[in-house]
Tab-separated table of C-alpha atoms and ligand atoms in Angstrom:
chain	number	residue	atom	x	y	z
Q	1	MET	CA	0.568	7.216	2.292
Q	2	ILE	CA	-1.079	10.425	1.140
Q	3	VAL	CA	2.359	11.947	0.536
Q	4	ASN	CA	3.449	8.827	-1.375
Q	5	GLU	CA	0.326	9.018	-3.532
Q	6	GLU	CA	0.874	12.698	-4.321
Q	7	VAL	CA	4.611	12.431	-5.067
Q	8	ALA	CA	4.020	9.435	-7.335
Q	9	LYS	CA	1.815	11.607	-9.544
Q	10	ALA	CA	5.079	13.197	-10.690
Q	11	THR	CA	6.979	9.901	-10.788
Q	12	GLY	CA	6.948	6.708	-8.752
Q	13	ALA	CA	10.732	6.901	-8.804
Q	14	LEU	CA	10.757	9.757	-6.276
Q	15	TRP	CA	9.724	7.494	-3.417
Q	16	GLY	CA	13.255	7.321	-2.081
Q	17	ARG	CA	13.019	11.048	-1.401
Q	18	VAL	CA	10.033	10.603	0.914
Q	19	TRP	CA	12.025	8.247	3.028
Q	20	LEU	CA	10.064	6.093	5.420
Q	21	PRO	CA	12.094	5.136	8.437
Q	22	PRO	CA	11.698	1.352	8.624
Q	23	MET	CA	8.589	0.921	10.784
Q	24	CYS	CA	10.180	-1.795	12.893
Q	25	LEU	CA	12.513	0.782	14.466
Q	26	LYS	CA	9.581	1.493	16.796
Q	27	ASP	CA	10.541	-1.780	18.513
Q	28	GLY	CA	14.067	-0.543	19.173
Q	29	THR	CA	15.547	0.363	22.555
Q	30	ARG	CA	14.995	3.820	23.976
Q	31	GLU	CA	18.494	4.817	22.715
Q	32	GLN	CA	17.828	3.446	19.215
Q	33	LYS	CA	14.594	5.418	19.039
Q	34	GLU	CA	16.361	8.623	20.078
Q	35	GLU	CA	19.458	8.137	17.941
Q	36	ILE	CA	17.909	6.596	14.808
Q	37	LEU	CA	14.118	6.675	14.677
Q	38	ARG	CA	13.593	10.334	15.603
Q	39	PRO	CA	16.214	11.725	13.189
Q	40	ALA	CA	14.954	9.262	10.533
Q	41	CYS	CA	11.405	10.619	10.950
Q	42	ALA	CA	12.812	14.119	10.602
Q	43	GLY	CA	14.457	13.116	7.311
Q	44	LYS	CA	17.963	13.617	8.731
Q	45	VAL	CA	19.023	9.964	8.719
Q	46	PHE	CA	18.354	7.584	5.836
Q	47	VAL	CA	18.000	3.944	6.820
Q	48	ALA	CA	18.135	1.336	4.043
Q	49	PHE	CA	16.785	-2.183	4.420
Q	50	CYS	CA	19.030	-4.995	3.161
Q	51	THR	CA	17.260	-8.336	2.972
Q	52	SER	CA	17.445	-9.706	-0.588
Q	53	GLU	CA	20.410	-11.841	-1.575
Q	54	PRO	CA	21.394	-13.500	-4.845
Q	55	GLY	CA	19.892	-16.760	-3.531
Q	56	ALA	CA	17.121	-15.196	-1.406
Q	57	GLY	CA	14.654	-13.056	-3.359
Q	58	SER	CA	11.066	-14.227	-2.953
Q	59	ASP	CA	12.313	-16.818	-0.499
Q	60	ALA	CA	13.408	-14.435	2.265
Q	61	GLY	CA	13.953	-17.463	4.513
Q	62	GLY	CA	16.896	-18.321	2.280
Q	63	VAL	CA	19.037	-15.477	3.702
Q	64	ARG	CA	22.568	-16.754	4.277
Q	65	THR	CA	24.446	-13.629	5.388
Q	66	SER	CA	25.878	-14.795	8.675
Q	67	ALA	CA	26.695	-12.984	11.921
Q	68	VAL	CA	28.983	-14.485	14.543
Q	69	LEU	CA	29.532	-12.867	17.935
Q	70	ARG	CA	33.229	-12.430	18.708
Q	71	GLY	CA	33.754	-10.634	22.026
Q	72	ASN	CA	31.771	-7.402	21.867
Q	73	HIS	CA	31.374	-7.385	18.066
Q	74	TRP	CA	29.402	-9.235	15.454
Q	75	VAL	CA	31.473	-10.324	12.487
Q	76	VAL	CA	29.300	-10.403	9.375
Q	77	ASN	CA	29.880	-12.086	6.019
Q	78	GLY	CA	27.595	-12.544	3.031
Q	79	GLU	CA	26.086	-10.972	-0.050
Q	80	LYS	CA	23.124	-8.644	-0.555
Q	81	CYS	CA	21.392	-7.239	-3.607
Q	82	PHE	CA	18.892	-4.546	-4.573
Q	83	ALA	CA	18.860	-2.835	-1.158
Q	84	SER	CA	17.574	0.524	-2.302
Q	85	PHE	CA	19.883	3.456	-1.579
Q	86	SER	CA	22.173	1.394	0.632
Q	87	GLU	CA	25.028	2.895	-1.394
Q	88	GLY	CA	24.268	6.309	0.123
Q	89	ALA	CA	22.292	5.616	3.292
Q	90	ASP	CA	23.529	6.641	6.733
Q	91	LEU	CA	22.479	3.319	8.225
Q	92	ALA	CA	21.032	0.027	7.069
Q	93	LEU	CA	19.048	-2.746	8.692
Q	94	LEU	CA	20.793	-5.908	7.621
Q	95	THR	CA	19.005	-9.259	7.732
Q	96	THR	CA	21.425	-11.910	8.945
Q	97	ILE	CA	21.313	-15.364	10.458
Q	98	VAL	CA	23.309	-15.795	13.646
Q	99	ASP	CA	25.894	-18.592	13.613
Q	100	SER	CA	24.681	-19.543	10.093
Q	101	ASP	CA	21.526	-20.920	11.755
Q	102	PRO	CA	18.374	-20.151	9.663
Q	103	LYS	CA	16.338	-20.430	12.886
Q	104	LYS	CA	18.110	-17.326	14.200
Q	105	PRO	CA	17.221	-14.544	11.747
Q	106	THR	CA	18.463	-11.291	13.247
Q	107	LEU	CA	18.473	-7.625	12.212
Q	108	LEU	CA	21.732	-5.760	12.685
Q	109	ILE	CA	22.060	-2.004	12.345
Q	110	ILE	CA	25.087	-1.225	10.245
Q	111	ASN	CA	26.742	1.776	8.665
Q	112	PRO	CA	27.049	0.940	4.948
Q	113	LYS	CA	30.237	3.010	4.848
Q	114	THR	CA	31.909	0.502	7.182
Q	115	LYS	CA	35.027	-1.170	5.788
Q	116	GLY	CA	34.005	-4.498	4.261
Q	117	TYR	CA	30.583	-3.329	2.942
Q	118	ASN	CA	31.693	-3.379	-0.683
Q	119	ILE	CA	29.373	-2.132	-3.428
Q	120	LYS	CA	30.219	-4.514	-6.269
Q	121	ARG	CA	27.902	-3.069	-8.879
Q	122	LEU	CA	25.158	-0.473	-9.281
Q	123	PRO	CA	23.094	-1.905	-12.140
Q	124	SER	CA	20.816	0.530	-13.958
Q	125	PHE	CA	17.099	-0.288	-13.907
Q	126	MET	CA	14.113	0.753	-16.017
Q	127	GLN	CA	12.986	2.967	-13.096
Q	128	ARG	CA	15.584	5.748	-12.925
Q	129	SER	CA	15.200	6.961	-9.386
Q	130	GLY	CA	18.384	8.846	-8.581
Q	131	HIS	CA	19.401	6.194	-6.119
Q	132	GLY	CA	20.623	2.686	-6.720
Q	133	HIS	CA	19.761	-0.902	-5.885
Q	134	PRO	CA	23.323	-2.169	-5.443
Q	135	GLU	CA	24.877	-5.599	-5.389
Q	136	VAL	CA	26.971	-5.826	-2.252
Q	137	ASP	CA	29.701	-8.082	-1.005
Q	138	ILE	CA	29.997	-8.123	2.804
Q	139	ARG	CA	33.388	-9.242	4.096
Q	140	ASP	CA	34.203	-9.423	7.789
Q	141	ILE	CA	32.397	-6.256	8.757
Q	142	LYS	CA	32.519	-5.587	12.502
Q	143	VAL	CA	29.274	-4.455	14.133
Q	144	PRO	CA	29.006	-3.562	17.850
Q	145	ALA	CA	27.170	-6.306	19.782
Q	146	ASP	CA	24.346	-3.956	20.817
Q	147	ALA	CA	23.726	-2.673	17.263
Q	148	MET	CA	20.912	-5.184	16.921
Q	149	LEU	CA	17.182	-4.476	16.515
Q	150	GLY	CA	15.073	-6.671	18.758
Q	151	GLU	CA	16.499	-10.007	19.701
Q	152	VAL	CA	18.362	-12.870	18.073
Q	153	GLY	CA	15.714	-14.865	16.141
Q	154	GLN	CA	13.284	-11.930	15.801
Q	155	GLY	CA	14.568	-10.786	12.393
Q	156	PHE	CA	11.698	-12.039	10.200
Q	157	GLU	CA	8.989	-10.823	12.535
Q	158	LEU	CA	10.451	-7.306	12.484
Q	159	THR	CA	10.996	-7.483	8.725
Q	160	LYS	CA	7.294	-8.264	8.312
Q	161	ASP	CA	6.427	-5.014	10.099
Q	162	TRP	CA	8.620	-3.188	7.618
Q	163	PHE	CA	6.880	-4.994	4.746
Q	164	VAL	CA	3.462	-3.810	5.951
Q	165	GLU	CA	4.395	-0.165	5.624
Q	166	ALA	CA	6.541	-0.597	2.507
Q	167	ARG	CA	3.754	-2.540	0.751
Q	168	LEU	CA	1.131	0.060	1.610
Q	169	ALA	CA	3.470	2.756	0.305
Q	170	ILE	CA	3.755	0.830	-2.968
Q	171	ALA	CA	-0.037	0.668	-3.145
Q	172	ALA	CA	-0.233	4.434	-2.561
Q	173	ARG	CA	2.347	5.136	-5.261
Q	174	SER	CA	0.606	2.840	-7.720
Q	175	ILE	CA	-2.661	4.710	-7.156
Q	176	GLY	CA	-0.933	8.095	-7.520
Q	177	MET	CA	0.658	7.061	-10.823
Q	178	ALA	CA	-2.655	5.634	-12.052
Q	179	ILE	CA	-4.520	8.872	-11.261
Q	180	ARG	CA	-1.998	11.059	-13.084
Q	181	ALA	CA	-1.946	8.764	-16.134
Q	182	THR	CA	-5.748	8.706	-16.243
Q	183	GLU	CA	-6.016	12.498	-16.015
Q	184	LEU	CA	-3.537	12.894	-18.872
Q	185	ALA	CA	-5.210	10.230	-21.024
Q	186	GLU	CA	-8.696	11.622	-20.466
Q	187	ALA	CA	-7.600	15.154	-21.423
Q	188	TYR	CA	-5.836	13.810	-24.509
Q	189	ALA	CA	-8.838	11.709	-25.573
Q	190	ALA	CA	-11.017	14.838	-25.465
Q	191	LYS	CA	-8.841	16.741	-27.920
Q	192	ARG	CA	-7.274	14.137	-30.215
Q	193	VAL	CA	-9.434	13.954	-33.346
Q	194	GLN	CA	-9.537	10.882	-35.625
Q	195	PHE	CA	-12.260	9.959	-38.111
Q	196	GLY	CA	-13.650	13.467	-37.569
Q	197	ARG	CA	-14.353	13.013	-33.842
Q	198	PRO	CA	-12.420	13.241	-30.574
Q	199	ILE	CA	-11.240	9.692	-29.816
Q	200	GLY	CA	-12.901	9.983	-26.372
Q	201	ASP	CA	-16.232	9.775	-28.224
Q	202	PHE	CA	-15.445	6.206	-29.273
Q	203	GLN	CA	-16.891	3.824	-26.739
Q	204	ALA	CA	-13.735	1.675	-26.863
Q	205	ILE	CA	-11.785	4.622	-25.436
Q	206	GLU	CA	-14.541	5.689	-23.046
Q	207	PHE	CA	-14.754	2.159	-21.653
Q	208	MET	CA	-10.997	2.111	-21.071
Q	209	ILE	CA	-11.323	5.336	-19.062
Q	210	THR	CA	-14.272	3.977	-17.089
Q	211	GLU	CA	-12.319	0.815	-16.226
Q	212	MET	CA	-9.347	2.962	-15.188
Q	213	ALA	CA	-11.568	5.106	-12.948
Q	214	ALA	CA	-13.178	2.061	-11.313
Q	215	ASP	CA	-9.805	0.369	-10.762
Q	216	ILE	CA	-8.507	3.531	-9.068
Q	217	MET	CA	-11.637	3.887	-6.965
Q	218	THR	CA	-11.398	0.265	-5.807
Q	219	GLY	CA	-7.682	0.376	-5.004
Q	220	LYS	CA	-7.852	3.750	-3.281
Q	221	SER	CA	-10.825	2.687	-1.133
Q	222	MET	CA	-8.978	-0.471	-0.129
Q	223	LEU	CA	-5.741	1.361	0.656
Q	224	TYR	CA	-7.206	4.016	2.913
Q	225	ARG	CA	-9.578	1.609	4.624
Q	226	VAL	CA	-6.654	-0.643	5.587
Q	227	CYS	CA	-4.614	2.402	6.673
Q	228	ALA	CA	-7.529	3.531	8.870
Q	229	GLU	CA	-7.820	0.045	10.377
Q	230	ILE	CA	-4.087	0.057	11.183
Q	231	ASP	CA	-4.346	3.550	12.692
Q	232	GLY	CA	-7.226	2.152	14.734
Q	233	GLY	CA	-4.976	-0.513	16.264
Q	234	LEU	CA	-5.314	-3.514	13.933
Q	235	ASP	CA	-3.045	-6.301	15.204
Q	236	ARG	CA	0.206	-6.991	13.376
Q	237	LYS	CA	-0.877	-10.323	11.773
Q	238	HIS	CA	-4.054	-8.872	10.276
Q	239	ALA	CA	-2.141	-5.769	9.172
Q	240	HIS	CA	0.336	-8.031	7.368
Q	241	ALA	CA	-2.499	-10.010	5.738
Q	242	LYS	CA	-4.325	-6.916	4.525
Q	243	ALA	CA	-1.213	-5.053	3.378
Q	244	SER	CA	-0.386	-7.974	1.048
Q	245	ALA	CA	-3.825	-7.921	-0.560
Q	246	THR	CA	-3.672	-4.131	-0.899
Q	247	LYS	CA	-0.197	-4.203	-2.434
Q	248	TRP	CA	-1.210	-6.932	-4.850
Q	249	TYR	CA	-4.435	-5.234	-5.947
Q	250	CYS	CA	-3.102	-1.677	-6.227
Q	251	SER	CA	0.146	-2.534	-8.020
Q	252	GLU	CA	-1.682	-4.734	-10.540
Q	253	ALA	CA	-4.433	-2.107	-10.970
Q	254	GLY	CA	-1.798	0.639	-11.304
Q	255	TRP	CA	-0.141	-1.335	-14.069
Q	256	ARG	CA	-3.450	-1.985	-15.886
Q	257	VAL	CA	-4.401	1.681	-15.691
Q	258	VAL	CA	-1.085	3.157	-16.826
Q	259	ASP	CA	-0.870	0.637	-19.659
Q	260	LYS	CA	-4.339	1.666	-20.863
Q	261	ALA	CA	-3.326	5.354	-20.627
Q	262	LEU	CA	-0.360	4.633	-22.891
Q	263	GLN	CA	-2.686	2.846	-25.307
Q	264	ILE	CA	-4.999	5.873	-25.451
Q	265	PHE	CA	-2.049	8.097	-26.361
Q	266	GLY	CA	-1.083	5.746	-29.190
Q	267	GLU	CA	2.535	6.151	-30.284
Q	268	ARG	CA	2.738	9.494	-28.460
Q	269	GLY	CA	2.393	7.530	-25.191
Q	270	ALA	CA	5.745	5.896	-25.880
Q	271	MET	CA	7.578	9.204	-26.390
Q	272	CYS	CA	10.038	9.880	-23.573
Q	273	GLU	CA	8.723	13.461	-23.309
Q	274	ASN	CA	5.309	12.079	-22.275
Q	275	PRO	CA	4.957	11.565	-18.488
Q	276	VAL	CA	2.961	8.401	-19.229
Q	277	GLU	CA	6.081	6.778	-20.706
Q	278	ARG	CA	7.891	7.403	-17.408
Q	279	LEU	CA	4.944	6.278	-15.269
Q	280	HIS	CA	4.744	3.099	-17.352
Q	281	ARG	CA	8.373	2.226	-16.492
Q	282	ASP	CA	7.931	3.267	-12.860
Q	283	VAL	CA	4.719	1.379	-12.138
Q	284	ARG	CA	5.967	-1.861	-13.682
Q	285	LEU	CA	8.441	-2.468	-10.864
Q	286	GLU	CA	5.762	-2.099	-8.199
Q	287	ARG	CA	4.552	-5.612	-9.089
Q	288	ILE	CA	7.989	-6.944	-8.140
Q	289	CYS	CA	9.515	-5.011	-5.235
Q	290	GLU	CA	8.741	-5.865	-1.601
Q	291	GLY	CA	7.412	-9.235	-2.745
Q	292	THR	CA	6.113	-10.029	-6.222
Q	293	SER	CA	2.405	-10.313	-7.034
Q	294	GLU	CA	2.759	-14.103	-6.949
Q	295	ILE	CA	4.280	-13.962	-3.473
Q	296	GLN	CA	1.486	-11.654	-2.241
Q	297	LYS	CA	-0.975	-14.338	-3.353
Q	298	VAL	CA	1.048	-17.008	-1.533
Q	299	ILE	CA	0.823	-14.812	1.600
Q	300	ILE	CA	-2.918	-14.159	1.163
Q	301	GLY	CA	-3.527	-17.894	0.691
Q	302	GLY	CA	-1.538	-18.650	3.858
Q	303	HIS	CA	-3.563	-16.141	5.909
Q	304	ILE	CA	-6.849	-17.608	4.598
Q	305	ARG	CA	-5.691	-21.097	5.569
Q	306	LYS	CA	-4.609	-19.996	9.061
Q	307	ARG	CA	-7.221	-17.388	9.920
Q	308	GLY	CA	-10.133	-18.044	7.586
Q	309	LEU	CA	-11.632	-16.045	4.740
Q	310	ASP	CA	-13.118	-13.579	7.178
Q	311	VAL	CA	-9.797	-11.685	7.289
Q	312	TYR	CA	-10.600	-10.499	3.776
Q	313	THR	CA	-14.341	-10.821	3.481
Q	314	GLY	CA	-15.589	-9.914	6.950
Q	315	TRP	CA	-16.686	-6.334	7.672
Q	316	SER	CA	-17.116	-4.767	11.052
U	401	LIG	C1	12.662	-1.245	-7.343
U	401	LIG	C2	13.085	-2.339	-6.397
U	401	LIG	C3	13.516	-2.004	-5.114
U	401	LIG	C4	13.923	-3.005	-4.219
U	401	LIG	N1	14.369	-2.629	-2.984
U	401	LIG	C5	14.795	-3.574	-2.112
U	401	LIG	C6	15.281	-3.191	-0.816
U	401	LIG	O1	15.292	-2.005	-0.461
U	401	LIG	N2	15.755	-4.159	-0.001
U	401	LIG	C7	15.766	-5.481	-0.350
U	401	LIG	O2	16.193	-6.306	0.441
U	401	LIG	N3	15.310	-5.883	-1.591
U	401	LIG	C8	14.830	-4.955	-2.460
U	401	LIG	N4	14.356	-5.336	-3.710
U	401	LIG	C9	14.369	-6.753	-4.077
U	401	LIG	C10	12.974	-7.348	-4.126
U	401	LIG	O3	12.430	-7.480	-2.835
U	401	LIG	C11	13.047	-8.683	-4.885
U	401	LIG	O4	13.404	-8.370	-6.233
U	401	LIG	C12	11.765	-9.440	-4.843
U	401	LIG	O5	11.482	-9.921	-3.545
U	401	LIG	C13	11.771	-10.639	-5.809
U	401	LIG	O6	12.941	-11.382	-5.717
U	401	LIG	P1	13.742	-11.765	-7.064
U	401	LIG	O7	13.857	-10.525	-7.897
U	401	LIG	O8	14.991	-12.441	-6.658
U	401	LIG	O9	12.803	-12.765	-7.851
U	401	LIG	P2	12.694	-14.356	-7.645
U	401	LIG	O10	12.442	-14.672	-6.216
U	401	LIG	O11	13.835	-15.011	-8.311
U	401	LIG	O12	11.351	-14.666	-8.452
U	401	LIG	C14	11.337	-14.791	-9.885
U	401	LIG	C15	9.915	-15.125	-10.311
U	401	LIG	O13	9.490	-16.366	-9.694
U	401	LIG	C16	8.274	-16.142	-9.002
U	401	LIG	N5	8.219	-16.986	-7.786
U	401	LIG	C17	9.185	-17.181	-6.861
U	401	LIG	N6	8.746	-17.986	-5.878
U	401	LIG	C18	7.463	-18.288	-6.174
U	401	LIG	C19	6.451	-19.056	-5.528
U	401	LIG	N7	6.635	-19.654	-4.350
U	401	LIG	N8	5.240	-19.149	-6.127
U	401	LIG	C20	4.992	-18.515	-7.299
U	401	LIG	N9	5.905	-17.777	-7.955
U	401	LIG	C21	7.118	-17.656	-7.393
U	401	LIG	C22	8.281	-14.654	-8.644
U	401	LIG	O14	6.962	-14.174	-8.412
U	401	LIG	C23	8.903	-14.057	-9.901
U	401	LIG	O15	7.922	-13.914	-10.892
U	401	LIG	C24	13.924	-4.359	-4.611
U	401	LIG	C25	13.460	-4.699	-5.902
U	401	LIG	C26	13.046	-3.711	-6.788
U	401	LIG	C27	12.538	-4.108	-8.147
């Protein structure tokens, strides 16, 4: 998370270069850990995560890509979209449902270069990250029967583990981008003179910077507290609950902060040569990817209903 925060100070779009092996690979077999997880940790193997589909964005339970076991191979058919870097990754975790049964969500480990994994389109996005979020048509790809993570039916549980880490990484990036934008805006406000005074002397500007600082302080405290709790052995359900709140708060705070930084720069904040212009485009997507802000609130509400407010308000 510290690395994500630091890299994002340059641009949030570089996250794909600090590749996180999907966390759920820790639940793989001994062979999968040796052959995939270790080299992935060493940065030698890139593993994409393909869940979203044209009909299954926020509603991940709507996945329809189907896997049918034929002899010693799965035969997979379906469509995926926005799976970051799956156009260039060495491997991908593919969310499927076995026998078209939504009660059997299952993660298969595929090679995206396999015949039948067809990149239909690489749309360009406001965040220009050097890797794509492709639309993919999957036609009769053959996957060895043992190239499965966990068991049939365990797909969503394992995906949630991936979400925990991916959401915390988004929080870390949002904070990194917010810090850089605030540093730039504060320095600019000290030297830009209007009405005979540096604009930082106007309380309207000073108050924006104070709000930015407090938003960063709050988000950063939350992020590293939750990370410390997870390092200390927090169980997977509470980790999931807290990662959602952290992702929601930090991505929204990151957006508020970077938007204020652009405002402080005036028109110069919108110039493409200004890093704040880039951070503004980068941070915007953090409120959408790995579950939108609305979906994080749906998740937080669900955890409160099931486990009580204490998950969020209790301190030990
Ligand atoms: C930069 C980026 C990288 C991504 N990388 C990946 C990846 O690696 N792998 C992958 O599988 N996917 C990836 N995605 C896809 C991402 O997870 C989805 O875009 C996201 O989950 C939202 O789905 P959607 O875009 O289809 O929006 P929709 O689900 O269509 O939602 C549209 C709007 O409706 C709202 N909405 C939907 N349901 C509800 C509800 N129940 N209550 C309230 N509001 C609701 C949403 O909040 C949103 O505002 C990536 C997306 C981005 C932007």
